[in-house]
Every structure is written in C-alpha cells, then in structure tokens.
Amino acid sequence: MQRILPFLLILFLLSGCGGREPEIDPAVLGPQLLEQAGFPETMVPLDGPMLEALYRIDPDALESFYAAVSGGATSEELLLLKTAGEEEAKALRDLLSSHLEDRRESFAAYLPEEAGKLDGAILAVYGPTVVLCICGSPDTAQALLEG
C-alpha cells in the first residue's frame, strides 16, 4: 500500500495538468482580439444597455463582459461574456447560435461578401465564458483564445 500511494498521488497531480480550458478575462482579452485578429477600426464598444438591446442579454446576470460591434456595414462582432458558471455560458451560447444564424441569412441576402466572415465565426464556451468572434483573422483569434 505504501508503494501504491505515491504512485496514485503522482497520477492524480498529473491528471490535473492536461486539458484545462484557458481562463478568459474579458477586459484583458477583448482589446487584444480587437487589435490582433483583423477587426476594422470602426469597431464600437457596447455598454450594458446596448448589449441588452442588441442581444437580449441582461448585463447584470454576467460576472463581466467585453462587447464590440462594427460601426460600419460589416459583419464583425466580438462578445466575451463571463457568467456565473458553465451551464449559464452554454445557455448563452445557444442564444448566440440563433443570433449567428440570423446574421448569416441577413448578410447572405444583402452583403454576400461579408457572409464569408460569418462562416468562420468562433462561437465557443470556455468554462464560464462564452465567446462570439466574427473577424477577419479567425485563426489568430483562436490562438489568442486558447492562450
């Protein structure tokens, strides 16, 4: 038993090292993404009331958030929404999935050249944080998100 205990302790410690999701701080990562992931200079930050008006998301239900949308006739959007837990994040992901589908249909009809960006959109849950990122460089955005 004494020989097995150290082995089990090492195995337990090693199992915690892999597969961890990155911890996302919206206030830090949001500006980095805007600067490095191919967003236009016309991006406009959203405050709580605008977040609620555009996405029907109650900002008071979030731990923190960073949100910006294109101020021009382009499809770029960036949302980093930190919730109380992973279940809340998954519910927001489902809401944003519907939003993304609506945007695809809209842009396909009136600005098809922008619709391609929506096909490369990132919609993902990282622990308690849900991310929607529609940008010109989704590979760069993904690398930043995965830290």
mmCIF file of C-alpha atoms in Angstrom:
data_model
loop_
_atom_site.group_PDB
_atom_site.id
_atom_site.type_symbol
_atom_site.label_atom_id
_atom_site.label_comp_id
_atom_site.label_asym_id
_atom_site.label_seq_id
_atom_site.Cartn_x
_atom_site.Cartn_y
_atom_site.Cartn_z
ATOM 1 C CA MET A 1 0.000 0.000 0.000
ATOM 2 C CA GLN A 2 2.839 2.411 0.776
ATOM 3 C CA ARG A 3 4.226 1.935 -2.730
ATOM 4 C CA ILE A 4 0.870 2.474 -4.380
ATOM 5 C CA LEU A 5 0.032 5.685 -2.528
ATOM 6 C CA PRO A 6 2.868 7.813 -4.038
ATOM 7 C CA PHE A 7 2.014 6.437 -7.489
ATOM 8 C CA LEU A 8 -1.653 7.374 -7.073
ATOM 9 C CA LEU A 9 -0.678 10.833 -5.807
ATOM 10 C CA ILE A 10 1.514 11.458 -8.856
ATOM 11 C CA LEU A 11 -1.210 10.165 -11.176
ATOM 12 C CA PHE A 12 -3.751 12.474 -9.516
ATOM 13 C CA LEU A 13 -1.482 15.511 -9.838
ATOM 14 C CA LEU A 14 -0.680 14.781 -13.486
ATOM 15 C CA SER A 15 -4.319 14.330 -14.400
ATOM 16 C CA GLY A 16 -4.948 17.962 -13.468
ATOM 17 C CA CYS A 17 -2.253 19.244 -15.836
ATOM 18 C CA GLY A 18 -3.837 18.437 -19.177
ATOM 19 C CA GLY A 19 -6.995 19.581 -20.857
ATOM 20 C CA ARG A 20 -7.572 22.719 -18.817
ATOM 21 C CA GLU A 21 -9.556 25.386 -20.533
ATOM 22 C CA PRO A 22 -7.975 28.820 -20.637
ATOM 23 C CA GLU A 23 -9.154 31.349 -18.071
ATOM 24 C CA ILE A 24 -10.571 34.259 -20.046
ATOM 25 C CA ASP A 25 -10.647 37.775 -18.638
ATOM 26 C CA PRO A 26 -12.930 39.729 -20.994
ATOM 27 C CA ALA A 27 -11.428 43.111 -20.065
ATOM 28 C CA VAL A 28 -7.931 41.913 -20.996
ATOM 29 C CA LEU A 29 -8.590 39.618 -23.947
ATOM 30 C CA GLY A 30 -11.225 41.793 -25.657
ATOM 31 C CA PRO A 31 -8.859 44.640 -26.585
ATOM 32 C CA GLN A 32 -6.147 42.142 -27.605
ATOM 33 C CA LEU A 33 -8.522 40.451 -30.004
ATOM 34 C CA LEU A 34 -9.653 43.777 -31.457
ATOM 35 C CA GLU A 35 -6.054 44.777 -32.076
ATOM 36 C CA GLN A 36 -4.678 41.495 -33.432
ATOM 37 C CA ALA A 37 -7.494 39.476 -35.034
ATOM 38 C CA GLY A 38 -8.356 41.528 -38.101
ATOM 39 C CA PHE A 39 -11.122 43.745 -36.772
ATOM 40 C CA PRO A 40 -11.774 47.064 -38.543
ATOM 41 C CA GLU A 41 -11.041 50.369 -36.844
ATOM 42 C CA THR A 42 -14.774 51.099 -36.926
ATOM 43 C CA MET A 43 -15.493 48.722 -34.011
ATOM 44 C CA VAL A 44 -17.705 50.328 -31.368
ATOM 45 C CA PRO A 45 -17.630 49.105 -27.747
ATOM 46 C CA LEU A 46 -21.010 48.238 -26.241
ATOM 47 C CA ASP A 47 -22.118 49.152 -22.736
ATOM 48 C CA GLY A 48 -24.653 47.164 -20.709
ATOM 49 C CA PRO A 49 -27.825 48.780 -22.092
ATOM 50 C CA MET A 50 -26.626 48.337 -25.696
ATOM 51 C CA LEU A 51 -25.701 44.701 -25.024
ATOM 52 C CA GLU A 52 -29.217 44.120 -23.752
ATOM 53 C CA ALA A 53 -30.843 46.000 -26.644
ATOM 54 C CA LEU A 54 -28.885 44.224 -29.395
ATOM 55 C CA TYR A 55 -28.618 40.701 -27.974
ATOM 56 C CA ARG A 56 -31.354 40.451 -25.317
ATOM 57 C CA ILE A 57 -28.672 39.582 -22.755
ATOM 58 C CA ASP A 58 -29.048 41.018 -19.249
ATOM 59 C CA PRO A 59 -25.655 42.507 -18.359
ATOM 60 C CA ASP A 60 -26.498 42.279 -14.643
ATOM 61 C CA ALA A 61 -26.609 38.489 -14.988
ATOM 62 C CA LEU A 62 -22.968 38.453 -16.130
ATOM 63 C CA GLU A 63 -19.833 38.449 -13.984
ATOM 64 C CA SER A 64 -18.133 40.633 -16.612
ATOM 65 C CA PHE A 65 -18.201 41.215 -20.356
ATOM 66 C CA TYR A 66 -16.484 42.817 -23.290
ATOM 67 C CA ALA A 67 -18.554 43.569 -26.372
ATOM 68 C CA ALA A 68 -17.949 45.461 -29.588
ATOM 69 C CA VAL A 69 -19.634 45.581 -32.983
ATOM 70 C CA SER A 70 -18.697 47.068 -36.309
ATOM 71 C CA GLY A 71 -19.789 50.647 -36.732
ATOM 72 C CA GLY A 72 -19.876 50.176 -40.500
ATOM 73 C CA ALA A 73 -21.756 47.891 -42.844
ATOM 74 C CA THR A 74 -19.589 44.875 -42.000
ATOM 75 C CA SER A 75 -20.274 41.686 -40.088
ATOM 76 C CA GLU A 76 -17.620 41.857 -37.351
ATOM 77 C CA GLU A 77 -18.719 41.286 -33.767
ATOM 78 C CA LEU A 78 -16.878 40.433 -30.567
ATOM 79 C CA LEU A 79 -18.543 39.198 -27.396
ATOM 80 C CA LEU A 80 -16.752 37.807 -24.352
ATOM 81 C CA LEU A 81 -19.401 37.075 -21.729
ATOM 82 C CA LYS A 82 -18.295 35.699 -18.360
ATOM 83 C CA THR A 83 -21.146 34.055 -16.492
ATOM 84 C CA ALA A 84 -21.526 32.507 -13.050
ATOM 85 C CA GLY A 85 -20.922 29.013 -14.426
ATOM 86 C CA GLU A 86 -20.595 26.732 -17.392
ATOM 87 C CA GLU A 87 -24.334 25.960 -17.613
ATOM 88 C CA GLU A 88 -25.155 29.667 -17.920
ATOM 89 C CA ALA A 89 -22.455 30.009 -20.582
ATOM 90 C CA LYS A 90 -23.948 27.121 -22.564
ATOM 91 C CA ALA A 91 -27.396 28.759 -22.434
ATOM 92 C CA LEU A 92 -25.906 31.993 -23.790
ATOM 93 C CA ARG A 93 -24.085 30.039 -26.495
ATOM 94 C CA ASP A 94 -27.439 28.637 -27.636
ATOM 95 C CA LEU A 95 -28.926 32.145 -27.735
ATOM 96 C CA LEU A 96 -25.941 33.440 -29.707
ATOM 97 C CA SER A 97 -26.136 30.481 -32.084
ATOM 98 C CA SER A 98 -29.596 31.672 -33.135
ATOM 99 C CA HIS A 99 -28.265 35.219 -33.464
ATOM 100 C CA LEU A 100 -25.409 33.979 -35.656
ATOM 101 C CA GLU A 101 -27.775 32.069 -37.921
ATOM 102 C CA ASP A 102 -29.966 35.169 -38.318
ATOM 103 C CA ARG A 103 -26.887 37.220 -39.232
ATOM 104 C CA ARG A 104 -25.824 34.629 -41.822
ATOM 105 C CA GLU A 105 -29.199 34.847 -43.514
ATOM 106 C CA SER A 106 -29.224 38.655 -43.431
ATOM 107 C CA PHE A 107 -25.736 39.098 -44.838
ATOM 108 C CA ALA A 108 -26.215 36.407 -47.481
ATOM 109 C CA ALA A 109 -29.176 38.413 -48.773
ATOM 110 C CA TYR A 110 -27.752 41.929 -48.818
ATOM 111 C CA LEU A 111 -23.940 41.803 -48.386
ATOM 112 C CA PRO A 112 -22.782 38.369 -49.561
ATOM 113 C CA GLU A 113 -19.099 39.402 -49.468
ATOM 114 C CA GLU A 114 -19.431 39.785 -45.677
ATOM 115 C CA ALA A 115 -21.242 36.466 -45.240
ATOM 116 C CA GLY A 116 -17.951 34.559 -45.549
ATOM 117 C CA LYS A 117 -16.729 36.043 -42.276
ATOM 118 C CA LEU A 118 -19.784 34.601 -40.574
ATOM 119 C CA ASP A 119 -18.891 31.129 -41.851
ATOM 120 C CA GLY A 120 -15.570 31.450 -39.997
ATOM 121 C CA ALA A 121 -17.168 32.738 -36.795
ATOM 122 C CA ILE A 122 -15.985 31.402 -33.463
ATOM 123 C CA LEU A 123 -18.781 30.533 -31.064
ATOM 124 C CA ALA A 124 -17.388 28.626 -28.104
ATOM 125 C CA VAL A 125 -17.652 28.100 -24.366
ATOM 126 C CA TYR A 126 -14.506 28.279 -22.240
ATOM 127 C CA GLY A 127 -15.584 27.312 -18.730
ATOM 128 C CA PRO A 128 -17.937 30.065 -17.563
ATOM 129 C CA THR A 129 -17.210 32.294 -20.558
ATOM 130 C CA VAL A 130 -18.942 32.270 -23.931
ATOM 131 C CA VAL A 131 -17.186 33.823 -26.911
ATOM 132 C CA LEU A 132 -18.617 35.052 -30.194
ATOM 133 C CA CYS A 133 -15.903 36.313 -32.505
ATOM 134 C CA ILE A 134 -16.575 37.302 -36.115
ATOM 135 C CA CYS A 135 -13.396 38.775 -37.539
ATOM 136 C CA GLY A 136 -11.020 38.879 -40.476
ATOM 137 C CA SER A 137 -8.443 36.540 -38.859
ATOM 138 C CA PRO A 138 -10.257 33.731 -37.055
ATOM 139 C CA ASP A 139 -7.078 31.613 -36.784
ATOM 140 C CA THR A 140 -5.336 34.422 -34.901
ATOM 141 C CA ALA A 141 -8.394 34.891 -32.712
ATOM 142 C CA GLN A 142 -8.496 31.159 -31.919
ATOM 143 C CA ALA A 143 -4.810 31.179 -30.953
ATOM 144 C CA LEU A 144 -5.376 34.142 -28.623
ATOM 145 C CA LEU A 145 -8.407 32.476 -27.057
ATOM 146 C CA GLU A 146 -6.507 29.278 -26.391
ATOM 147 C CA GLY A 147 -3.651 31.265 -24.862
#
